[in-house]
Coordinates of C-alpha atoms (C1' of nucleotides) in Angstrom, one line a residue:
Chain A
M1 CA 1.3 0.2 -44.9
E2 CA -0.5 2.2 -42.3
E3 CA -3.2 -0.7 -42.3
S4 CA -0.9 -3.4 -41.3
T5 CA 1.0 -0.9 -38.7
I6 CA -2.3 -0.7 -36.9
K7 CA -3.1 -4.3 -37.2
N8 CA 0.4 -4.7 -36.1
K9 CA -0.2 -2.6 -32.7
K10 CA -3.4 -4.7 -32.5
N11 CA -1.8 -8.1 -32.5
T12 CA 1.3 -7.0 -30.4
L13 CA -0.4 -9.1 -27.2
G14 CA 1.9 -11.9 -27.5
E15 CA 1.8 -15.5 -25.3
V16 CA 3.3 -14.3 -22.5
E17 CA 1.7 -11.0 -22.1
K18 CA -1.8 -13.0 -22.3
I19 CA -0.7 -14.9 -19.6
V20 CA 0.4 -12.0 -17.5
S21 CA -3.0 -10.1 -18.4
L22 CA -5.0 -13.7 -16.8
A23 CA -2.8 -13.7 -14.5
K24 CA -3.6 -10.0 -13.2
R25 CA -7.1 -10.1 -14.1
R26 CA -7.9 -13.7 -12.0
G27 CA -5.5 -13.1 -9.3
F28 CA -2.9 -14.9 -10.1
V29 CA 0.1 -13.2 -10.2
F30 CA 0.6 -9.0 -9.9
Q31 CA 3.7 -7.2 -10.0
S32 CA 5.3 -6.2 -7.0
S33 CA 5.3 -2.7 -5.7
E34 CA 2.8 -1.9 -8.5
I35 CA 1.7 1.2 -7.4
Y36 CA 5.1 2.5 -7.0
G37 CA 6.2 1.6 -10.3
G38 CA 7.1 -2.2 -9.9
L39 CA 10.3 -3.3 -8.8
N40 CA 12.1 -5.2 -11.9
G41 CA 11.6 -8.5 -11.8
C42 CA 9.5 -9.2 -8.7
W43 CA 6.2 -10.5 -8.8
D44 CA 3.4 -11.4 -6.2
Y45 CA 1.3 -14.2 -5.9
G46 CA -2.5 -13.5 -5.4
P47 CA -5.3 -15.5 -4.2
L48 CA -5.6 -18.0 -6.9
G49 CA -1.6 -17.4 -7.5
V50 CA -1.2 -18.7 -3.9
E51 CA -2.9 -22.2 -4.2
L52 CA -2.0 -23.2 -6.9
L53 CA 1.8 -22.7 -5.8
R54 CA 1.2 -24.0 -2.6
N55 CA -0.5 -27.3 -4.8
I56 CA 2.3 -27.4 -6.5
K57 CA 5.0 -27.5 -3.7
E58 CA 2.6 -29.9 -1.4
V59 CA 2.5 -32.2 -4.4
W60 CA 6.5 -32.3 -4.9
W61 CA 6.7 -32.7 -1.1
K62 CA 4.3 -35.5 -1.1
A63 CA 6.0 -36.9 -4.4
M64 CA 9.3 -36.8 -3.1
T65 CA 9.2 -37.2 1.2
Y66 CA 6.1 -39.5 1.2
R67 CA 8.7 -42.0 0.7
E68 CA 11.2 -44.4 2.7
D69 CA 14.4 -43.1 1.5
V70 CA 14.0 -39.6 1.4
E71 CA 13.8 -37.5 4.3
G72 CA 13.1 -33.3 4.7
L73 CA 14.5 -29.9 5.7
D74 CA 13.4 -26.7 5.5
A75 CA 17.2 -24.8 6.8
S76 CA 18.1 -21.1 7.1
I77 CA 18.0 -18.8 4.3
L78 CA 20.8 -17.1 5.9
M79 CA 24.1 -19.4 6.2
H80 CA 27.5 -18.7 7.4
S81 CA 29.7 -16.6 4.7
R82 CA 32.3 -19.6 4.9
V83 CA 29.2 -21.9 3.2
W84 CA 29.4 -19.8 -0.4
E85 CA 33.2 -20.0 -0.2
A86 CA 33.7 -23.6 0.0
S87 CA 30.4 -23.8 -2.5
G88 CA 32.6 -22.0 -4.8
H89 CA 29.7 -19.2 -5.4
V90 CA 32.0 -16.3 -4.3
E91 CA 34.4 -16.9 -6.2
N92 CA 32.9 -18.3 -9.7
F93 CA 29.3 -17.3 -9.3
T94 CA 30.5 -14.1 -11.8
D95 CA 29.8 -12.6 -15.3
P96 CA 33.3 -10.6 -16.0
M97 CA 32.0 -7.2 -17.2
V98 CA 33.5 -4.1 -19.0
D99 CA 32.4 -0.8 -19.7
C100 CA 33.8 1.8 -22.4
K101 CA 34.2 4.6 -20.8
Q102 CA 33.5 7.3 -23.8
C103 CA 30.3 5.8 -24.9
K104 CA 28.9 4.0 -21.5
A105 CA 28.5 0.6 -23.2
R106 CA 28.2 -2.5 -21.0
F107 CA 29.8 -5.6 -22.2
R108 CA 30.1 -9.0 -20.8
L109 CA 33.4 -9.9 -21.3
D110 CA 32.8 -13.2 -22.9
V111 CA 30.6 -12.0 -25.4
L112 CA 32.6 -9.2 -26.8
S113 CA 34.3 -10.8 -29.2
D114 CA 31.0 -11.6 -31.1
S115 CA 30.7 -7.8 -32.5
I116 CA 34.3 -8.2 -33.4
N117 CA 35.2 -8.6 -36.5
E118 CA 37.8 -11.9 -37.5
K119 CA 40.7 -9.4 -38.8
K120 CA 40.9 -7.1 -35.7
K121 CA 41.6 -10.1 -34.2
D122 CA 44.0 -11.8 -35.4
K123 CA 45.5 -8.8 -35.1
A124 CA 45.5 -8.3 -32.0
I125 CA 46.2 -12.1 -31.0
A126 CA 49.4 -10.8 -32.8
D127 CA 50.3 -7.6 -31.5
L128 CA 49.5 -9.4 -27.8
K129 CA 52.2 -12.3 -28.7
N130 CA 54.0 -9.9 -29.9
D131 CA 54.4 -8.2 -26.7
F132 CA 55.3 -11.5 -25.0
K133 CA 57.7 -12.5 -27.4
D134 CA 60.4 -12.6 -24.5
N135 CA 58.2 -14.2 -21.8
T136 CA 57.9 -17.9 -23.5
V137 CA 55.7 -19.2 -20.6
I138 CA 53.0 -16.7 -21.2
L139 CA 53.8 -17.5 -25.3
E140 CA 53.0 -21.1 -24.8
K141 CA 50.0 -20.4 -22.3
I142 CA 48.7 -18.2 -25.6
E143 CA 49.8 -21.3 -28.0
G144 CA 47.6 -23.8 -25.9
K145 CA 44.4 -21.5 -26.1
L146 CA 44.4 -20.8 -29.4
K147 CA 45.5 -24.6 -30.5
N148 CA 42.9 -26.5 -27.6
P149 CA 40.0 -24.3 -27.5
E150 CA 37.5 -26.8 -26.7
D151 CA 34.1 -25.4 -27.9
D152 CA 34.7 -22.2 -26.8
D153 CA 35.9 -19.3 -28.6
P154 CA 39.7 -19.2 -28.3
F155 CA 39.5 -15.4 -28.2
N156 CA 37.1 -15.5 -25.4
L157 CA 39.7 -17.8 -23.8
L158 CA 42.3 -15.6 -23.5
L159 CA 40.3 -12.0 -22.6
E160 CA 39.4 -13.8 -19.7
D161 CA 42.9 -14.9 -18.4
V162 CA 44.4 -13.1 -16.0
D163 CA 48.0 -12.6 -17.0
V164 CA 47.0 -11.8 -20.9
G165 CA 43.2 -10.8 -20.8
K166 CA 43.7 -7.1 -19.8
T167 CA 46.7 -6.5 -22.5
L168 CA 44.3 -7.8 -25.1
L169 CA 41.3 -6.2 -24.1
F170 CA 43.2 -2.8 -24.4
K171 CA 43.9 -3.3 -28.0
L172 CA 39.9 -3.4 -29.0
N173 CA 38.2 -0.9 -30.3
C174 CA 34.5 -0.6 -28.5
P175 CA 31.9 -2.1 -30.8
Q176 CA 29.3 0.8 -29.9
C177 CA 31.5 3.7 -30.5
G178 CA 34.7 2.3 -32.4
N179 CA 37.2 4.6 -29.8
A180 CA 40.1 2.6 -28.7
N181 CA 41.3 2.5 -25.6
T182 CA 38.4 3.2 -23.9
F183 CA 37.5 -0.2 -21.9
T184 CA 37.7 -0.2 -18.1
D185 CA 39.0 -3.2 -16.8
A186 CA 37.1 -6.3 -16.8
R187 CA 34.9 -6.0 -13.0
K188 CA 33.8 -9.3 -11.7
F189 CA 29.5 -9.2 -11.3
N190 CA 28.5 -11.6 -8.4
L191 CA 25.5 -12.7 -8.5
M192 CA 25.0 -12.9 -4.8
F193 CA 22.9 -11.1 -2.5
K194 CA 24.6 -9.5 0.2
T195 CA 23.4 -8.1 3.9
F196 CA 24.6 -7.7 6.9
V197 CA 24.1 -9.6 10.2
G198 CA 23.7 -7.3 13.4
P199 CA 24.2 -3.3 13.9
V200 CA 27.8 -3.1 12.9
E201 CA 28.1 -3.2 8.6
D202 CA 32.0 -4.5 8.2
T203 CA 33.3 -7.0 5.7
G204 CA 33.1 -9.6 9.1
S205 CA 29.4 -9.2 9.6
V206 CA 28.4 -10.3 5.8
V207 CA 26.1 -12.6 4.7
Y208 CA 24.4 -13.7 1.9
L209 CA 21.2 -14.2 0.7
R210 CA 21.0 -18.3 -0.3
P211 CA 21.3 -18.4 -4.2
E212 CA 20.5 -22.2 -3.9
T213 CA 19.0 -24.5 -1.2
A214 CA 21.6 -27.2 -1.8
Q215 CA 24.0 -25.8 0.5
G216 CA 21.2 -26.1 3.4
I217 CA 21.6 -29.6 2.5
F218 CA 24.9 -30.5 2.4
V219 CA 25.5 -28.8 5.7
N220 CA 23.2 -30.4 7.4
F221 CA 24.1 -34.1 6.0
L222 CA 25.3 -36.2 9.2
N223 CA 22.5 -34.3 11.2
V224 CA 19.7 -35.5 9.0
Q225 CA 21.2 -38.8 8.6
G226 CA 21.7 -39.4 12.1
S227 CA 18.5 -38.2 13.6
S228 CA 16.8 -39.4 11.1
R229 CA 18.9 -43.0 11.4
Q230 CA 19.2 -43.2 7.4
K231 CA 21.3 -45.4 5.4
I232 CA 22.9 -44.7 2.1
P233 CA 21.2 -44.2 -0.5
F234 CA 19.1 -41.6 0.7
G235 CA 17.9 -38.0 0.3
I236 CA 16.5 -34.9 1.6
A237 CA 14.7 -32.6 0.3
Q238 CA 13.6 -28.9 0.8
V239 CA 11.6 -26.1 -0.7
G240 CA 12.3 -22.6 -0.1
K241 CA 13.5 -19.1 -1.5
A242 CA 16.5 -18.7 -3.3
F243 CA 17.6 -15.2 -4.4
R244 CA 20.5 -14.6 -7.2
N245 CA 21.3 -10.6 -8.5
E246 CA 20.8 -11.5 -12.4
I247 CA 21.7 -8.6 -14.5
N248 CA 18.5 -8.8 -16.6
T249 CA 15.6 -10.6 -15.4
K250 CA 13.1 -11.4 -18.3
N251 CA 10.1 -14.0 -19.4
F252 CA 7.6 -13.0 -16.8
L253 CA 8.4 -15.8 -13.8
F254 CA 11.0 -17.1 -15.8
R255 CA 14.0 -15.4 -14.8
T256 CA 13.5 -13.6 -11.4
R257 CA 15.9 -12.3 -8.6
E258 CA 13.7 -13.9 -5.7
F259 CA 12.3 -17.5 -7.0
E260 CA 11.4 -20.6 -5.4
Q261 CA 13.6 -24.2 -5.6
M262 CA 12.1 -27.4 -4.5
E263 CA 15.3 -29.5 -4.0
M264 CA 16.3 -32.5 -3.6
Q265 CA 19.9 -33.8 -3.0
F266 CA 20.1 -37.5 -2.9
F267 CA 23.4 -39.0 -1.0
V268 CA 25.0 -42.4 -2.9
K269 CA 27.9 -44.8 -2.8
P270 CA 30.5 -43.2 -5.6
I271 CA 29.9 -46.7 -7.6
D272 CA 26.4 -46.1 -7.7
D273 CA 26.0 -42.5 -9.1
K274 CA 25.2 -43.9 -12.7
K275 CA 22.2 -45.5 -11.5
W276 CA 20.3 -43.1 -9.1
Y277 CA 20.9 -40.3 -11.8
E278 CA 19.5 -42.1 -14.5
Y279 CA 16.5 -43.5 -12.1
W280 CA 15.7 -39.4 -11.3
K281 CA 16.1 -38.1 -14.6
Q282 CA 13.4 -40.3 -15.6
E283 CA 11.3 -40.1 -12.1
R284 CA 11.4 -36.0 -12.6
M285 CA 10.3 -36.3 -16.0
N286 CA 7.7 -38.5 -14.9
W287 CA 6.1 -36.1 -12.2
F288 CA 5.4 -33.3 -14.9
I289 CA 4.1 -35.9 -17.2
S290 CA 1.7 -37.2 -14.6
L291 CA 0.5 -33.9 -13.7
G292 CA -0.8 -33.5 -17.3
M293 CA 1.7 -31.5 -18.6
R294 CA 1.8 -32.1 -21.9
K295 CA 5.1 -34.3 -23.3
E296 CA 5.6 -32.7 -26.8
K297 CA 6.3 -29.4 -24.5
L298 CA 9.2 -31.2 -22.4
R299 CA 12.4 -32.5 -23.2
Y300 CA 15.9 -33.5 -22.1
H301 CA 18.2 -31.1 -22.9
D302 CA 22.0 -32.9 -21.9
H303 CA 24.7 -30.8 -20.9
H304 CA 27.6 -31.1 -23.0
P305 CA 30.6 -32.4 -20.9
T306 CA 32.9 -29.4 -21.4
K307 CA 30.0 -27.1 -20.7
L308 CA 29.0 -28.5 -16.9
A309 CA 29.3 -26.5 -13.9
H310 CA 32.0 -26.1 -11.5
Y311 CA 30.6 -29.1 -9.7
A312 CA 28.8 -31.4 -11.7
K313 CA 30.2 -34.5 -13.9
D314 CA 26.6 -35.4 -15.4
A315 CA 23.7 -33.1 -15.9
T316 CA 20.7 -32.6 -17.8
D317 CA 17.9 -30.3 -18.0
I318 CA 14.2 -31.0 -18.3
E319 CA 13.0 -28.1 -20.5
Y320 CA 9.5 -27.1 -21.1
E321 CA 9.0 -25.2 -24.4
F322 CA 7.5 -21.9 -23.1
P323 CA 6.0 -19.2 -25.6
F324 CA 9.6 -17.7 -25.9
G325 CA 11.0 -21.1 -26.6
W326 CA 12.4 -23.8 -24.4
G327 CA 13.7 -23.1 -20.8
E328 CA 14.6 -25.3 -18.0
I329 CA 12.1 -25.9 -15.1
E330 CA 14.4 -28.8 -13.5
G331 CA 18.4 -29.8 -13.5
V332 CA 19.1 -33.5 -12.7
H333 CA 22.8 -32.8 -11.9
N334 CA 25.6 -35.6 -10.4
R335 CA 27.3 -33.4 -8.1
T336 CA 29.9 -36.2 -7.5
D337 CA 31.6 -35.6 -3.7
F338 CA 32.4 -32.0 -4.4
D339 CA 30.5 -30.4 -1.9
L340 CA 30.6 -32.7 0.8
A341 CA 34.1 -32.7 0.1
R342 CA 34.8 -28.8 0.0
H343 CA 32.7 -28.8 3.3
E344 CA 35.0 -30.7 5.1
E345 CA 37.6 -28.8 3.7
F346 CA 36.5 -25.4 4.8
S347 CA 34.7 -27.0 7.9
G348 CA 37.3 -29.1 9.2
K349 CA 34.9 -31.7 9.9
S350 CA 34.4 -35.0 8.6
L351 CA 31.3 -35.6 6.4
K352 CA 32.0 -39.0 5.8
Y353 CA 29.6 -42.1 6.0
Y354 CA 30.6 -45.2 7.4
D355 CA 29.2 -48.0 5.7
E356 CA 28.2 -51.1 8.4
E357 CA 28.1 -53.8 5.3
T358 CA 31.4 -52.9 3.9
K359 CA 33.2 -51.6 7.2
E360 CA 34.5 -48.4 4.6
K361 CA 34.4 -45.3 5.1
F362 CA 33.8 -42.3 1.9
V363 CA 32.4 -39.2 1.2
P364 CA 28.9 -40.3 -0.7
Y365 CA 28.2 -38.9 -4.0
I366 CA 24.9 -36.8 -4.5
I367 CA 22.2 -36.7 -6.8
E368 CA 20.7 -32.8 -7.5
T369 CA 17.1 -32.7 -8.4
S370 CA 16.5 -29.3 -8.6
A371 CA 13.3 -27.8 -10.0
G372 CA 11.9 -24.6 -10.1
A373 CA 8.9 -23.9 -8.3
S374 CA 8.3 -20.5 -9.5
R375 CA 9.0 -21.4 -13.4
S376 CA 7.3 -24.8 -12.7
F377 CA 4.1 -22.4 -11.7
M378 CA 4.4 -20.5 -15.2
A379 CA 4.7 -23.8 -17.1
F380 CA 1.9 -25.2 -15.7
L381 CA 0.1 -22.0 -16.4
V382 CA 0.9 -22.0 -19.8
D383 CA 0.6 -25.6 -20.2
S384 CA -3.2 -25.7 -19.4
L385 CA -4.5 -22.7 -20.9
Y386 CA -6.7 -23.2 -23.7
E387 CA -9.0 -20.7 -25.7
E388 CA -11.4 -22.6 -27.8
E389 CA -14.5 -21.9 -29.7
V390 CA -17.9 -23.4 -28.4
K391 CA -21.2 -22.6 -29.6
G392 CA -19.2 -19.3 -31.7
E393 CA -18.3 -18.4 -28.4
M394 CA -14.5 -17.8 -27.2
R395 CA -13.9 -20.2 -23.9
T396 CA -11.4 -19.5 -22.0
V397 CA -9.8 -22.7 -19.7
L398 CA -7.3 -23.8 -18.0
R399 CA -7.0 -27.4 -17.8
L400 CA -5.0 -27.6 -14.6
H401 CA -4.8 -30.8 -13.0
P402 CA -7.2 -31.4 -10.0
K403 CA -4.7 -31.6 -7.5
L404 CA -3.2 -27.9 -8.8
A405 CA -6.1 -26.5 -9.0
P406 CA -6.4 -23.8 -7.0
I407 CA -10.5 -23.7 -6.7
K408 CA -11.7 -27.8 -6.7
V409 CA -15.6 -27.0 -6.6
G410 CA -18.0 -24.3 -7.8
I411 CA -21.2 -24.3 -6.2
F412 CA -24.2 -22.6 -7.9
P413 CA -27.7 -22.4 -7.5
L414 CA -29.1 -23.0 -10.7
V415 CA -31.9 -19.6 -9.6
N416 CA -31.6 -17.3 -6.6
K417 CA -34.8 -19.1 -5.3
D418 CA -37.4 -22.1 -4.4
G419 CA -35.1 -22.7 -1.5
M420 CA -32.0 -23.3 -3.9
P421 CA -29.4 -21.0 -2.2
E422 CA -30.1 -22.6 1.0
I423 CA -29.4 -26.1 -0.3
A424 CA -26.2 -24.8 -1.7
R425 CA -25.1 -23.3 1.1
N426 CA -25.5 -26.3 3.1
I427 CA -23.3 -28.3 0.2
E428 CA -20.5 -25.6 0.3
S429 CA -20.4 -25.2 4.6
D430 CA -20.2 -29.4 4.2
L431 CA -17.0 -29.2 1.1
R432 CA -15.4 -26.3 2.6
K433 CA -14.3 -28.3 5.5
H434 CA -12.1 -30.5 3.0
L435 CA -11.3 -28.8 -0.3
K436 CA -11.3 -25.5 -1.8
V437 CA -14.4 -24.2 -2.7
F438 CA -16.3 -21.1 -4.3
Y439 CA -20.0 -20.4 -4.0
D440 CA -21.2 -18.2 -6.4
D441 CA -24.7 -17.1 -7.4
K442 CA -24.4 -13.5 -9.9
G443 CA -25.1 -13.9 -13.1
A444 CA -26.6 -16.6 -15.7
V445 CA -25.4 -20.1 -14.7
G446 CA -23.5 -20.4 -18.2
R447 CA -21.7 -17.5 -16.9
R448 CA -20.5 -19.0 -13.7
Y449 CA -19.3 -21.9 -15.1
R450 CA -17.0 -19.7 -17.5
R451 CA -15.7 -17.6 -14.7
Q452 CA -14.4 -21.0 -13.0
D453 CA -13.0 -22.5 -16.5
E454 CA -11.2 -19.3 -16.5
A455 CA -9.7 -20.3 -12.8
G456 CA -9.2 -23.9 -13.8
T457 CA -11.4 -25.2 -11.1
P458 CA -12.3 -28.6 -12.1
Y459 CA -15.5 -29.1 -11.2
C460 CA -19.2 -27.3 -10.7
I461 CA -22.0 -28.4 -8.4
T462 CA -25.6 -27.0 -9.4
V463 CA -28.5 -26.8 -7.3
D464 CA -31.6 -27.0 -9.6
T465 CA -35.3 -28.0 -9.5
D466 CA -35.1 -32.0 -9.7
T467 CA -32.6 -31.5 -6.1
L468 CA -35.9 -30.4 -4.3
S469 CA -37.5 -33.4 -5.0
D470 CA -34.7 -36.0 -5.4
Q471 CA -31.8 -34.4 -3.5
T472 CA -29.4 -35.2 -6.5
V473 CA -27.4 -32.3 -7.6
T474 CA -25.1 -31.8 -11.3
V475 CA -21.7 -32.3 -11.3
R476 CA -20.0 -30.8 -14.6
D477 CA -16.6 -31.8 -15.5
R478 CA -14.5 -28.8 -16.4
D479 CA -12.8 -30.1 -19.9
S480 CA -15.9 -32.2 -21.4
M481 CA -18.5 -29.7 -20.1
E482 CA -20.5 -32.6 -19.5
Q483 CA -23.1 -32.9 -16.5
I484 CA -24.0 -36.0 -14.3
R485 CA -26.3 -36.5 -11.5
I486 CA -24.9 -37.0 -8.0
S487 CA -26.6 -37.6 -4.6
I488 CA -25.7 -34.8 -2.3
D489 CA -24.7 -37.7 0.5
K490 CA -22.2 -39.0 -2.3
L491 CA -21.0 -35.5 -3.0
R492 CA -17.9 -35.1 -0.8
E493 CA -16.9 -38.9 -1.4
Y494 CA -16.8 -38.4 -4.9
L495 CA -15.6 -35.4 -5.2
I496 CA -12.6 -36.0 -2.5
N497 CA -12.1 -38.9 -4.9
K498 CA -11.8 -37.2 -8.3
I499 CA -9.7 -34.7 -7.0
L500 CA -7.0 -35.9 -4.4
I501 CA -6.8 -39.4 -5.6
S502 CA -7.3 -39.8 -8.6
Chain B
rG1 C1' 23.8 -5.5 -22.2
rC2 C1' 21.9 -3.9 -27.4
rG3 C1' 18.2 -3.3 -30.8
rG4 C1' 12.7 -2.2 -31.2
rG5 C1' 7.8 -1.3 -29.4
rA6 C1' 4.4 -0.3 -25.4
rA7 C1' 2.7 2.1 -20.9
rU8 C1' -4.8 5.7 -20.8
rA9 C1' -10.7 2.7 -15.5
rG10 C1' -9.8 -4.3 -13.1
rC11 C1' -9.0 -6.1 -18.3
rU12 C1' -8.9 -5.0 -23.8
rC13 C1' -8.2 -0.5 -26.4
rA14 C1' -9.5 4.3 -28.8
rG15 C1' -8.5 9.4 -28.1
rC16 C1' -6.9 13.9 -35.4
rU17 C1' -2.4 19.2 -36.4
rG18 C1' -2.2 20.9 -28.1
rG19 C1' -8.3 23.0 -25.3
rU20 C1' -10.7 19.8 -18.3
rA21 C1' -11.2 11.8 -20.3
rG22 C1' -13.8 8.0 -23.7
rA23 C1' -16.2 2.4 -25.6
rG24 C1' -16.4 -3.0 -24.9
rC25 C1' -16.1 -6.5 -21.8
rG26 C1' -15.5 -7.2 -16.2
rC27 C1' -17.5 -5.6 -11.5
rA28 C1' -21.4 -3.9 -7.3
rA29 C1' -26.9 -3.2 -6.5
rC30 C1' -32.0 -4.5 -7.6
rC31 C1' -35.4 -6.8 -10.9
rU32 C1' -35.6 -11.2 -14.5
rU33 C1' -33.6 -16.4 -14.7
rG34 C1' -35.1 -23.3 -15.0
rC35 C1' -28.2 -25.3 -17.3
rC36 C1' -23.2 -23.4 -20.3
rA37 C1' -20.5 -15.6 -21.0
rA38 C1' -24.7 -11.5 -25.1
rG39 C1' -32.4 -9.7 -20.4
rG40 C1' -33.7 -4.7 -17.7
rU41 C1' -32.9 -0.8 -14.8
rU42 C1' -29.2 1.6 -11.9
rG43 C1' -24.0 2.7 -10.5
rA44 C1' -18.8 2.7 -8.7
rU45 C1' -13.8 3.4 -10.2
rG46 C1' -8.9 7.4 -13.7
rU47 C1' -3.9 13.1 -10.6
rC48 C1' -3.7 9.0 -19.0
rG49 C1' 3.1 4.3 -15.3
rC50 C1' 6.7 8.8 -12.7
rG51 C1' 9.8 13.5 -13.1
rG52 C1' 10.9 17.6 -14.8
rG53 C1' 10.6 21.2 -19.4
rU54 C1' 7.8 23.9 -23.7
rU55 C1' 3.0 26.5 -23.6
rC56 C1' -2.2 30.5 -21.4
rG57 C1' -3.2 25.8 -21.4
rA58 C1' 0.0 18.6 -22.5
rG59 C1' -3.2 12.3 -22.6
rU60 C1' -1.1 15.0 -27.1
rC61 C1' 5.0 17.8 -27.9
rC62 C1' 10.5 17.9 -26.2
rC63 C1' 14.1 15.1 -22.0
rG64 C1' 14.7 11.9 -18.5
rU65 C1' 13.0 7.7 -15.5
rU66 C1' 10.7 3.0 -14.1
rU67 C1' 8.1 -1.4 -15.6
rC68 C1' 6.8 -4.5 -19.2
rC69 C1' 6.5 -7.1 -23.9
rC70 C1' 9.5 -8.5 -28.5
rG71 C1' 14.0 -9.7 -31.2
rC72 C1' 19.3 -10.5 -30.1
rU73 C1' 22.6 -11.5 -26.3
rC74 C1' 23.1 -14.5 -22.3
rC75 C1' 21.5 -18.2 -18.4
rA76 C1' 27.8 -20.7 -12.6

RNA sequence: GCGGGAAUAGCUCAGCUGGUAGAGCGCAACCUUGCCAAGGUUGAUGUCGCGGGUUCGAGUCCCGUUUCCCGCUCCA
């Protein structure tokens, strides 16, 4: 019994903890404000992390905008507050919460009923009907929700209803402490971060930190279209930070309050929406696979039609199987004309597109691809981490795609004498102009290889005795650990080909 | 949000029934090196997460708090 407890304690280092530990040890990710005790769910990217993150964004940017039909944009994080009224975020981006005044427990209204048994719910509903027995409109509404719950719990639908929710709530006892009549009114917890513009903190100066980059694209639709002379179908891409005041943060970089998105909004004729939705769905999945992510760890999660967000007609998540389960790393949505139509309505400005060929004027449909840069970062890190046994020793290696690897080439003199360091330094200064390289002459060469393996460096160059006579060096491959000899004057071309073009 | 666990050196952890902090790895310097993390010598680093309390005395006991992990829940 005691033995197993001790064993358990030692083995509690979960997969995520392992990643967090490696991330800190090697300088990928540190906890935010660590010396002050940390700030929940906020993380800083260290020297290797910032390279990996930049590389992910760079590869995405090239894949998405180095094509004829997509333009780039970098819109402001702060936008006119009406933008978020139009988008529906101020109204809908909320989770209703109730507190128990007695025991201080807090519940999400829509999950409260899960902890209440069926008999009590039935009785509460019967009481509720009795309360409204003289009001046929309300009664019909109650019956309607009970009969036609779609795939939600009908009890929840009633709890969230503006007319009867409050009455029903006060018929329930707190699942935590069992007391009756102790709930506060349901309060909406808005996930928007709010701040103020200018010196006066009043309601007129409220602005929000954007919860998604998409709206900056929508409101610039005609600016971009006109200035770039694009014709539909075409897209606008943007990489940037977004902020959501999540109730709980969790799972390292997976759910944080500040995160980075890589979004592209593709504007199409309404009639073509299906075609482009399918196209981008496939295209985005291929992107992850092309960067070496394991296929068996990726899947689509199509959203059930009744579970769609207020703006969407079709939606799928591209999910990665993290140590804690499947999690969304990108969403592909058909947002229809919802956003542009709403911005027309709220701004009073036309956002219609005029099609020269058909002489038609219309509000385009939008196919959105929205990838999490931070989540992708974590997925690439998790996916590339291998711990394998080599000749009885553990080898930790990040099999990152060369385009993503923070350091591209490690450069070593086999020993620190006979002119080897000088040659190695010359190679370093030549390659450094083109690639992120790392020079290391500390310790045994095997150790240096392993250090680079752990950082995900795809190639290591070693200057050895043969170099002195024939001007060749060894190039060692991270994954196979095999070496080939390359002439120093061919090195640059060889490596650039392998790393940037492959 | 609920329940559980954890927090001691850069990392992984030990530290018994309270008595002024340890190991391994890593790191740095020098020597040694001739291709896959174990050569030698020397060295640096801790207000034991933070704040209170009990005590002559707290890493250790108590309370609060912060953060992370696990499970459930949730994820427009």
